[in-house]
PDB file of C-alpha atoms in Angstrom:
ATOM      1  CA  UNK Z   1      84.970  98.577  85.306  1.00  0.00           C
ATOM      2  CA  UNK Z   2      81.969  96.283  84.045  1.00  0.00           C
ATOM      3  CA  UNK Z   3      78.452  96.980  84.257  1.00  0.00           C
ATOM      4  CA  UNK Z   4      78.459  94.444  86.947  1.00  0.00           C
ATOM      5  CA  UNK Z   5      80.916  95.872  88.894  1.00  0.00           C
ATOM      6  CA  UNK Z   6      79.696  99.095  88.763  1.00  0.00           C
ATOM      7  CA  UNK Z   7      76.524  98.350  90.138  1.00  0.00           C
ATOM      8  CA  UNK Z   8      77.810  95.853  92.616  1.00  0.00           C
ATOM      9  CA  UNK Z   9      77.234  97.294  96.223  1.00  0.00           C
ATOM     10  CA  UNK Z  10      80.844  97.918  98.246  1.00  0.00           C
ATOM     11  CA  UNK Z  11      80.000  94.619 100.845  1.00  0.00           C
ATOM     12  CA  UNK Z  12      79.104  92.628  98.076  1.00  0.00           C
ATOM     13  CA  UNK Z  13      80.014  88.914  98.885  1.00  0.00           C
ATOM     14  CA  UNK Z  14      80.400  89.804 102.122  1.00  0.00           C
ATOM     15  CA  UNK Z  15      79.954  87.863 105.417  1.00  0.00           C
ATOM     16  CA  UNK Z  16      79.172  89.862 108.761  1.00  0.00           C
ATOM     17  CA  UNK Z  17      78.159  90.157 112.623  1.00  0.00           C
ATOM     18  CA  UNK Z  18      76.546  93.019 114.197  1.00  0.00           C
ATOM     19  CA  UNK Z  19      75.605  92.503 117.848  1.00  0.00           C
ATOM     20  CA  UNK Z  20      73.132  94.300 118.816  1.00  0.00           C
ATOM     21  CA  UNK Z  21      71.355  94.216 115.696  1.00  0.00           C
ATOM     22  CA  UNK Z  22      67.597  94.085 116.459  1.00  0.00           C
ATOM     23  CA  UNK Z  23      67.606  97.892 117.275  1.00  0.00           C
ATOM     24  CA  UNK Z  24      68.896 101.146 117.235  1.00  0.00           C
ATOM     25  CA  UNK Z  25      72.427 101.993 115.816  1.00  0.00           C
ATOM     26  CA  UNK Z  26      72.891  97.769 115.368  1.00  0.00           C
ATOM     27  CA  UNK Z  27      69.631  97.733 113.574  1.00  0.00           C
ATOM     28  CA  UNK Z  28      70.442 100.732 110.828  1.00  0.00           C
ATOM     29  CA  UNK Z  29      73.718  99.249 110.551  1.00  0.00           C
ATOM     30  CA  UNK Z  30      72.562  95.555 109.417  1.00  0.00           C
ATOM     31  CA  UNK Z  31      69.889  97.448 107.308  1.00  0.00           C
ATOM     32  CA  UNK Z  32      72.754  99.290 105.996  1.00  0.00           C
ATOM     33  CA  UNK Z  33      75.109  96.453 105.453  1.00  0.00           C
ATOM     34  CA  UNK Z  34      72.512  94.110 103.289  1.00  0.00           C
ATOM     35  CA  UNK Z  35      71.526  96.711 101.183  1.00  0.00           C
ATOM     36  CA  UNK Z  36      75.588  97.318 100.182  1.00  0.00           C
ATOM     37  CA  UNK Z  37      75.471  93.997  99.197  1.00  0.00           C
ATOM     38  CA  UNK Z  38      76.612  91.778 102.507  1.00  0.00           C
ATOM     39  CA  UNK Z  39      75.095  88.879 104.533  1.00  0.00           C
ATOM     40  CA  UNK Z  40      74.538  89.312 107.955  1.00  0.00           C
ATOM     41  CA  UNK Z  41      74.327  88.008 110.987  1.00  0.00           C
ATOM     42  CA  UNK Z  42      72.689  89.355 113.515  1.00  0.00           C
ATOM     43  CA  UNK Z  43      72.054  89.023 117.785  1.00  0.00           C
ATOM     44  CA  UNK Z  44      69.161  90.163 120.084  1.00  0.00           C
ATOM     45  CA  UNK Z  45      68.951  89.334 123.018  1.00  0.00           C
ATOM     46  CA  UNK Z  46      64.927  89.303 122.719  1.00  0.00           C
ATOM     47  CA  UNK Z  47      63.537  86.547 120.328  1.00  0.00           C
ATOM     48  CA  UNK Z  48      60.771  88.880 119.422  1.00  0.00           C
ATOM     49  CA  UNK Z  49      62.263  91.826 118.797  1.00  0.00           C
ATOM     50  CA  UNK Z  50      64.845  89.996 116.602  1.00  0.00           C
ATOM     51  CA  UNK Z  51      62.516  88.863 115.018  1.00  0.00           C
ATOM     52  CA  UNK Z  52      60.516  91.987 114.335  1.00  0.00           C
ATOM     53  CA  UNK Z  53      64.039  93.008 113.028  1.00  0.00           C
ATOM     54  CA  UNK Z  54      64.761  90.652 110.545  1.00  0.00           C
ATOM     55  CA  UNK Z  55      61.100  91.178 109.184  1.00  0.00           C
ATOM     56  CA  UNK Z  56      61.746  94.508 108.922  1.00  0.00           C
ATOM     57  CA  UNK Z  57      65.033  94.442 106.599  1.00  0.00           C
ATOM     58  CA  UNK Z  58      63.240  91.787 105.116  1.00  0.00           C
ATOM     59  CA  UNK Z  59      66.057  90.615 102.554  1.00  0.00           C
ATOM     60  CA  UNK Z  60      66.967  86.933 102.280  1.00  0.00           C
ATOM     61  CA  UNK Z  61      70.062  87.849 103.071  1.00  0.00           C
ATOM     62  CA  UNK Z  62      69.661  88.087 106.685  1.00  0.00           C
ATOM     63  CA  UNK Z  63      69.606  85.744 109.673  1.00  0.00           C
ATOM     64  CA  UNK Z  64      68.594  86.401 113.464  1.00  0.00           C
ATOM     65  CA  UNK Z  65      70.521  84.446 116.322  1.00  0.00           C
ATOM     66  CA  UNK Z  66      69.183  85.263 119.841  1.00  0.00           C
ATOM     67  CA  UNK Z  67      71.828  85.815 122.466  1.00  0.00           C
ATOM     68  CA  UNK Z  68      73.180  87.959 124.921  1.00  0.00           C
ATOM     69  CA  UNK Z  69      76.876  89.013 124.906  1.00  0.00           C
ATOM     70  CA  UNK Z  70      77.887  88.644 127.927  1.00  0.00           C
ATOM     71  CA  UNK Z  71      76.536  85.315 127.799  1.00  0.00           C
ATOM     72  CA  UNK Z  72      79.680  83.058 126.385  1.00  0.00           C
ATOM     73  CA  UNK Z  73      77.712  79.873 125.421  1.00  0.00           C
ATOM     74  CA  UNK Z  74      75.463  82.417 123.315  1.00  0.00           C
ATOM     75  CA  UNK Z  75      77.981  83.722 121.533  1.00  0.00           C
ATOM     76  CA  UNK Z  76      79.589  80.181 120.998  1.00  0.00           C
ATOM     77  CA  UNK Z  77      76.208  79.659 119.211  1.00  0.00           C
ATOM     78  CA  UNK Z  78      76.554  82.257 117.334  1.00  0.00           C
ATOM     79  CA  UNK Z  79      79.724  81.816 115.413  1.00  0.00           C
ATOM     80  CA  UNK Z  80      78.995  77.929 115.205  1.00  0.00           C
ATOM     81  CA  UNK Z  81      76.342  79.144 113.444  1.00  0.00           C
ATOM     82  CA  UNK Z  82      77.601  81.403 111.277  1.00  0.00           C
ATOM     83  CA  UNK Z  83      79.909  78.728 110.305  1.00  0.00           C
ATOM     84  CA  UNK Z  84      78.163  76.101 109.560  1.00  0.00           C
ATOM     85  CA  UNK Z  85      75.491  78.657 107.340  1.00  0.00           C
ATOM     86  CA  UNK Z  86      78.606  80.602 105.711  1.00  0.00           C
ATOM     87  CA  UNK Z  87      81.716  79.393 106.975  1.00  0.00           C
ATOM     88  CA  UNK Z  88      83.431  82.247 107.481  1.00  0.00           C
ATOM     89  CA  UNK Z  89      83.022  86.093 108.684  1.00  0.00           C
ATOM     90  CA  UNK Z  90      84.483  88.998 106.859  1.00  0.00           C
ATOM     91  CA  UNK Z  91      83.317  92.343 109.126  1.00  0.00           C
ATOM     92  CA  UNK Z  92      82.452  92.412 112.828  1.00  0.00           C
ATOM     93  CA  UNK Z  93      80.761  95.302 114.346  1.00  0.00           C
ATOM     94  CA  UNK Z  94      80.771  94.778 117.719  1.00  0.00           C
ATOM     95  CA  UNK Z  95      77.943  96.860 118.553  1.00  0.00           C
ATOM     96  CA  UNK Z  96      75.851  95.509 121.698  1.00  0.00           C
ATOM     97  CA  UNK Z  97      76.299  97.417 124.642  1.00  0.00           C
ATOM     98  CA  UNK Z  98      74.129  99.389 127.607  1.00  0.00           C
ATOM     99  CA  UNK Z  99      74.157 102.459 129.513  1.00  0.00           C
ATOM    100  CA  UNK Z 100      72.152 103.846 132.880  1.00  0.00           C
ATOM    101  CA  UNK Z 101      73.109 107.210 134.734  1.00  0.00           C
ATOM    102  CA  UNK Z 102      73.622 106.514 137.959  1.00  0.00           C
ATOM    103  CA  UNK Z 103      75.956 109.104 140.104  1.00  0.00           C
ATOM    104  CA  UNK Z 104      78.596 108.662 142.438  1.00  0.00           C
ATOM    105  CA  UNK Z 105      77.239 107.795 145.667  1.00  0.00           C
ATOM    106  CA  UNK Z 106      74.528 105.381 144.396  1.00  0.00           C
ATOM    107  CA  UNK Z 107      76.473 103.539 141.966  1.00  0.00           C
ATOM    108  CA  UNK Z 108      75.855 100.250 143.395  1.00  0.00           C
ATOM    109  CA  UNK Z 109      77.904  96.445 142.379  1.00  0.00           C
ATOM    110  CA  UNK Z 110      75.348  95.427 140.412  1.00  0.00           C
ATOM    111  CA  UNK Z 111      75.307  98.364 137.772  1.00  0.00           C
ATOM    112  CA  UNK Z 112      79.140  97.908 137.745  1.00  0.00           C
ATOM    113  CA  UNK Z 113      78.582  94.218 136.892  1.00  0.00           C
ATOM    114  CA  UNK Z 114      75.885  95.052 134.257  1.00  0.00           C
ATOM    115  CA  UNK Z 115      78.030  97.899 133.081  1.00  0.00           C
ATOM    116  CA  UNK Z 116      81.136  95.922 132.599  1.00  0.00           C
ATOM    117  CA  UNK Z 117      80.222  92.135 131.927  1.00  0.00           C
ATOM    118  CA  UNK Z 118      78.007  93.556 128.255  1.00  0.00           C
ATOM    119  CA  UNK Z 119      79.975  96.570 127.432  1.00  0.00           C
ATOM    120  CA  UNK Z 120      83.460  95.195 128.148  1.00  0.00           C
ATOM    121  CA  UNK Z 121      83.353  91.566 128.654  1.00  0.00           C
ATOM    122  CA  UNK Z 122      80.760  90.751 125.949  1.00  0.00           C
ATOM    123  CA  UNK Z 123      82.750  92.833 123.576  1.00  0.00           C
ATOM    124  CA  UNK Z 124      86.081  91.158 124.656  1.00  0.00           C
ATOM    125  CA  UNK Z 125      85.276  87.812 123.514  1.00  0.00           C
ATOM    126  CA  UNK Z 126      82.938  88.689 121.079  1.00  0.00           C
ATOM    127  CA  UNK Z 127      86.109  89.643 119.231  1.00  0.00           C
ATOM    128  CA  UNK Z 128      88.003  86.872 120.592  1.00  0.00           C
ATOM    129  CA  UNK Z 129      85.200  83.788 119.824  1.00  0.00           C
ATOM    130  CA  UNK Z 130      84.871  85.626 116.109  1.00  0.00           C
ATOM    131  CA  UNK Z 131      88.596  85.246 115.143  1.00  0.00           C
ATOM    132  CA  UNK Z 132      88.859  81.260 114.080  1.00  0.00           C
ATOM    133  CA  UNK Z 133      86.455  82.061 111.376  1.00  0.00           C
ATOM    134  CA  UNK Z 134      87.331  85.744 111.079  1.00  0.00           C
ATOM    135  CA  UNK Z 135      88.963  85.935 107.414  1.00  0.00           C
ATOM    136  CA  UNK Z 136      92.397  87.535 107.137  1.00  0.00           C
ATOM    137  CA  UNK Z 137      91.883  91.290 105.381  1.00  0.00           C
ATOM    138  CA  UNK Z 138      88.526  91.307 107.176  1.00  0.00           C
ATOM    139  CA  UNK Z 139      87.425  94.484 109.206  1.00  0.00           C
ATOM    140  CA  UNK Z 140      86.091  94.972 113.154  1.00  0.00           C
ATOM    141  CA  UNK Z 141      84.578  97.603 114.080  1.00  0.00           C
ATOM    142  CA  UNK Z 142      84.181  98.842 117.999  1.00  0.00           C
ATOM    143  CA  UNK Z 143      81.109 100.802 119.077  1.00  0.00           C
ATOM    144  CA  UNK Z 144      82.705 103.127 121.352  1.00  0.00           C
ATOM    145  CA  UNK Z 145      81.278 106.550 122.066  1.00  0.00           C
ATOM    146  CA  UNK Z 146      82.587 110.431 122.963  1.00  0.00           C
ATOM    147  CA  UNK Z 147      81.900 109.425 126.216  1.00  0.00           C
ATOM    148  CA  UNK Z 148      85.235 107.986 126.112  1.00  0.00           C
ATOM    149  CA  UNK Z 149      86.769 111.658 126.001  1.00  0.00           C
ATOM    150  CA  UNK Z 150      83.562 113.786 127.773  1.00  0.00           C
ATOM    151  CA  UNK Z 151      83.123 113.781 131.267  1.00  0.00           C
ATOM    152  CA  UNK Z 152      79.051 113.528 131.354  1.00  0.00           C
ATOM    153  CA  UNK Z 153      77.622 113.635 135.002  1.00  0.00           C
ATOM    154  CA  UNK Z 154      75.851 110.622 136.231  1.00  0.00           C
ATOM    155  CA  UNK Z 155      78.182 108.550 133.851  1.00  0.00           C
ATOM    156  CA  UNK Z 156      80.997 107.887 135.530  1.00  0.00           C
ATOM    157  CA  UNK Z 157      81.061 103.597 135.117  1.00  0.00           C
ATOM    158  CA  UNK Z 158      79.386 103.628 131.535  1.00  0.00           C
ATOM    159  CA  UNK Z 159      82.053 106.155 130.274  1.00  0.00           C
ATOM    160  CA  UNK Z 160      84.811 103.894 131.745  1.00  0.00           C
ATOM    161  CA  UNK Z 161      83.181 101.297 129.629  1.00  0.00           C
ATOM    162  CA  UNK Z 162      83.380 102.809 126.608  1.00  0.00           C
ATOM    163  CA  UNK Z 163      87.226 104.150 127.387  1.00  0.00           C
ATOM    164  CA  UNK Z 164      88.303 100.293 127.418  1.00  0.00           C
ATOM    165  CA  UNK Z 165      86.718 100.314 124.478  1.00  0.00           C
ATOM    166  CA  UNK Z 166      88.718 102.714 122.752  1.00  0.00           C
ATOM    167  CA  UNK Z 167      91.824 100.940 124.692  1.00  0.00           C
ATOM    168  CA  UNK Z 168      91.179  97.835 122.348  1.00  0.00           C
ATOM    169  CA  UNK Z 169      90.490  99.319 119.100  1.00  0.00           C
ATOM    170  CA  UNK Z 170      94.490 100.534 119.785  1.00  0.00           C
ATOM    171  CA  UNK Z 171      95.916  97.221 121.400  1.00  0.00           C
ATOM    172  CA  UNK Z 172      94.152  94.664 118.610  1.00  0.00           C
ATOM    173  CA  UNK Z 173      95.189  97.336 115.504  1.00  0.00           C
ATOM    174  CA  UNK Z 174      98.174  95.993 116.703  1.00  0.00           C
ATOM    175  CA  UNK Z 175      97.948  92.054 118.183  1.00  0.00           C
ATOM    176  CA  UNK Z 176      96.585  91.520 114.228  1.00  0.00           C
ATOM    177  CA  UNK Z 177      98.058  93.350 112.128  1.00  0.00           C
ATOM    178  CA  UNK Z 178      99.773  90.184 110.845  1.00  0.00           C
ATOM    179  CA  UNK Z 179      96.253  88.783 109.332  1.00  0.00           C
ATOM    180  CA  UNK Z 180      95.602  92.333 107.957  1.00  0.00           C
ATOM    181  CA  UNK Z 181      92.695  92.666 110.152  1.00  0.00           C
ATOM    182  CA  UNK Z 182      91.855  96.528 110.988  1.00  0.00           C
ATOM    183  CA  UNK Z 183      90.208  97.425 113.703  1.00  0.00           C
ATOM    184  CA  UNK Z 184      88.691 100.715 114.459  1.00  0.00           C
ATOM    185  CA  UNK Z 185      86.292 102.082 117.153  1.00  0.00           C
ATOM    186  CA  UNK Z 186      83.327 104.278 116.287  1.00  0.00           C
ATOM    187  CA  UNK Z 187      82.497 107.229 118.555  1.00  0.00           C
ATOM    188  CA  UNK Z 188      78.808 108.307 118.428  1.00  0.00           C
ATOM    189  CA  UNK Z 189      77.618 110.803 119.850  1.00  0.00           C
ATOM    190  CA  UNK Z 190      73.786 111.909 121.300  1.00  0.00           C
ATOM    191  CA  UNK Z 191      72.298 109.144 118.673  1.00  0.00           C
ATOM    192  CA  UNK Z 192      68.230 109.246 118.967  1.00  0.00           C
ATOM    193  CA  UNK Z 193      67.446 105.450 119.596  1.00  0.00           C
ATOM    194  CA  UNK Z 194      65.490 103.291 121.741  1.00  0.00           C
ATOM    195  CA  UNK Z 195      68.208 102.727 124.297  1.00  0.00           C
ATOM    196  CA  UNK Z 196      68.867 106.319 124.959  1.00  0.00           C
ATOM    197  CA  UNK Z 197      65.611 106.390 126.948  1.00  0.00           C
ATOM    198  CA  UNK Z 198      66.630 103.871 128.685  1.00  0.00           C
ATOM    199  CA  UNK Z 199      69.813 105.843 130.060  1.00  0.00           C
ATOM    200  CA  UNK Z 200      67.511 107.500 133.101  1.00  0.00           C
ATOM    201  CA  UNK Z 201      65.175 106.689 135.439  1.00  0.00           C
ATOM    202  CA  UNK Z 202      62.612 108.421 134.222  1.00  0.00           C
ATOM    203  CA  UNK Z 203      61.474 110.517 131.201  1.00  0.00           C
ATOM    204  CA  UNK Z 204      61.890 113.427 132.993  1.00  0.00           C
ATOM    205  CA  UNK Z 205      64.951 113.156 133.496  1.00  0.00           C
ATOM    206  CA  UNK Z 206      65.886 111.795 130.375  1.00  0.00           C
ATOM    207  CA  UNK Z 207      64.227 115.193 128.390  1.00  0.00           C
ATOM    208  CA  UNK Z 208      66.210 117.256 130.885  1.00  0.00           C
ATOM    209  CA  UNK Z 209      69.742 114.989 129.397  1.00  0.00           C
ATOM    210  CA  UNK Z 210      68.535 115.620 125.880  1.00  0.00           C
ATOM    211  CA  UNK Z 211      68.040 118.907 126.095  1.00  0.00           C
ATOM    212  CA  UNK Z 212      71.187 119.961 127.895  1.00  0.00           C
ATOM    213  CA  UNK Z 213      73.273 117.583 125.843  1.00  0.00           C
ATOM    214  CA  UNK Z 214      72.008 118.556 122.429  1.00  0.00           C
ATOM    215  CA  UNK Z 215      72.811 122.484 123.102  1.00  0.00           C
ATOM    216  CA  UNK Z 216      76.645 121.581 123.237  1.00  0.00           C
ATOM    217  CA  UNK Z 217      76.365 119.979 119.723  1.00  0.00           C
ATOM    218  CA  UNK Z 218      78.037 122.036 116.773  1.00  0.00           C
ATOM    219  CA  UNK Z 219      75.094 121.041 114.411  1.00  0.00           C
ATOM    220  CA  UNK Z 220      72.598 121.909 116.973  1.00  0.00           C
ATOM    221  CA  UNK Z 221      70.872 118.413 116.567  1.00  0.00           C
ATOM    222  CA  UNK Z 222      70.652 114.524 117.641  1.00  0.00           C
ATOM    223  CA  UNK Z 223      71.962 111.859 115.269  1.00  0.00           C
ATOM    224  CA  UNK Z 224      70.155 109.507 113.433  1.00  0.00           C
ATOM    225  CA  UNK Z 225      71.130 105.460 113.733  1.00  0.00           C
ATOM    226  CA  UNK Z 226      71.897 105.842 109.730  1.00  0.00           C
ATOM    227  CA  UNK Z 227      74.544 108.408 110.091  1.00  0.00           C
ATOM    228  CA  UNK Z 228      76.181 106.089 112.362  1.00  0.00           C
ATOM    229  CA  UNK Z 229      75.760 103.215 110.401  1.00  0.00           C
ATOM    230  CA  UNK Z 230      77.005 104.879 106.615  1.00  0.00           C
ATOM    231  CA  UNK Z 231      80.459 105.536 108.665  1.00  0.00           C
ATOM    232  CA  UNK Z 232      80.032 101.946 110.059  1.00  0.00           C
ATOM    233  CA  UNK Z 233      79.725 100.793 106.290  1.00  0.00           C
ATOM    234  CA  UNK Z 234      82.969 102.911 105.421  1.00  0.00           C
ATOM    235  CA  UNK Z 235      85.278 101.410 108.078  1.00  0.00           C
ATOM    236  CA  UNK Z 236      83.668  97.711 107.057  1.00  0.00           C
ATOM    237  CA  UNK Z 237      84.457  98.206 103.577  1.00  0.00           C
ATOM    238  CA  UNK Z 238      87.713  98.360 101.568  1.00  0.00           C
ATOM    239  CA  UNK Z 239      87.303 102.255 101.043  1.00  0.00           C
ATOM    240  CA  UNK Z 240      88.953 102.049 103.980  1.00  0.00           C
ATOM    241  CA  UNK Z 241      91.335 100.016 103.517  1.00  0.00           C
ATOM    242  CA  UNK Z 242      94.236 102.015 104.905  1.00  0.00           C
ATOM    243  CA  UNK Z 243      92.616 103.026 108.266  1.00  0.00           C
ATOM    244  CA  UNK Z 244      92.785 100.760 111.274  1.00  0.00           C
ATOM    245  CA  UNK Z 245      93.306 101.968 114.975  1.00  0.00           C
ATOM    246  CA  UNK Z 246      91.369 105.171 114.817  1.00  0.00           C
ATOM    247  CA  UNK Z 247      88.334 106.409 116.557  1.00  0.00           C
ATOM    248  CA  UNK Z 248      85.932 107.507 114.147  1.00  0.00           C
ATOM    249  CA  UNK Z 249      83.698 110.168 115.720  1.00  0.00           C
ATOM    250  CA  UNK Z 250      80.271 110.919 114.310  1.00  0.00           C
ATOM    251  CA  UNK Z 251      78.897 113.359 116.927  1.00  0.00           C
ATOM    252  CA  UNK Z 252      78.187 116.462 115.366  1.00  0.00           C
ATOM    253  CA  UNK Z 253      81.234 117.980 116.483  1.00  0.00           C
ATOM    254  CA  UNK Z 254      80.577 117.551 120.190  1.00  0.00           C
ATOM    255  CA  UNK Z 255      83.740 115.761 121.207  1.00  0.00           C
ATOM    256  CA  UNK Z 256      85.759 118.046 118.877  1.00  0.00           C
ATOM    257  CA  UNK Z 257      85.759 121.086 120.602  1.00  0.00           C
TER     258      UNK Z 257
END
């Protein structure tokens, strides 16, 4: 190994997408990314919070484009613009998504709409739009979450969400396997961001979530965005190169036992 080599960071050279990437988990995770050596892309659907974002990683080697998933003409400006700026994308992290608790018996259509046209949808053909310019050998990575596998009261449309989720991380492994593309989804658990607060109707309520949630976690804690996006970096990286279709949980146990 040269000196250069040695020192070179495990994305070096390259190219990626993170949705979602002007806060929380999608924020860490492009912070993450640059400083392992890749360039990224990354989507907001606020101007000035993306921004605020791209300030704050505050390498050259990252660019904002605002746009909301679910939103197909925004994500066609997207990859035409990753294109035409790198022409080509080597990691996806599909990582934009949103959650309310709402219970059965007020879940109205609307919240199924919102529910289902980011978290599904979006994610659906953000994949799909990525994949002219998605290099063969490249990695995607799904932002699922254990509540795929927990049944979480008030949840019952936002788990199903992230359990179709899960259901494509298994059914592209396989549709391209011939490029050598893995895919894998990435389970977090109680993560302390921004958007969790925005799970409730009030902070109340959202305190009362916390609480209850966190004293079912093994490690007795909340996650950090980081710790979610170091095993982001792993499944984006060839150090794992021989793991594609798995759900990669970083919950502090929760879903585990």
């Amino acid at each position: 190994m040269t000196t250069k080599e040695k020192y070179m960071g495990k994305l070096e050279g390259k190219v990626a997408v993170i949705t979602g990437g002007n806060s929380g988990i999608g924020l860490a995770a492009a912070q993450r990314f640059v400083s392992d050596g890749a360039y990224v892309f990354i989507t907001g659907r606020r101007q000035s919070e993306l921004d605020a974002a791209v300030k704050q990683i505050g390498k050259d080697n990252v660019s904002g484009v605002q746009g909301d998933v679910s939103n197909l003409a925004d994500l066609d400006r997207l990859y035409t613009t990753a294109k035409e700026q790198k022409g080509r994308i080597d990691i996806l992290f599909a990582n934009a998504g949103v959650g309310e608790l709402i219970p059965l018996g007020a879940i109205t259509e609307a919240h199924f709409d919102k529910m289902f046209g980011i978290n599904v949808k979006g994610l659906l053909f953000t994949v799909q739009k990525a994949l002219p310019i998605f290099q063969d050998g490249g990695s995607i990575i799904l932002n699922a979450s254990i509540a795929a596998s927990k049944g979480v009261e008030a949840s019952s449309v936002y788990n199903a969400t992230k359990a179709a989720i899960r259901s494509f991380a298994r059914t592209w492994t396989v549709e391209l396997r011939h490029r050598k593309i893995r895919v894998n989804a990435i389970s977090p658990g109680m993560i302390d961001t921004p958007g969790l607060n925005g799970l409730a109707q009030s902070q109340e309520q959202i305190e009362q979530f916390k609480t209850s949630f966190v004293s079912t976690v093994p490690l007795g804690r909340m996650g950090s965005p980081d710790e979610v996006a170091k095993a982001a970096s792993f499944l984006a990286s060839d150090d794992s190169s021989y793991v594609t279709g798995i759900e990669l949980f970083v919950d502090g146990g929760v879903a585990q036992i």
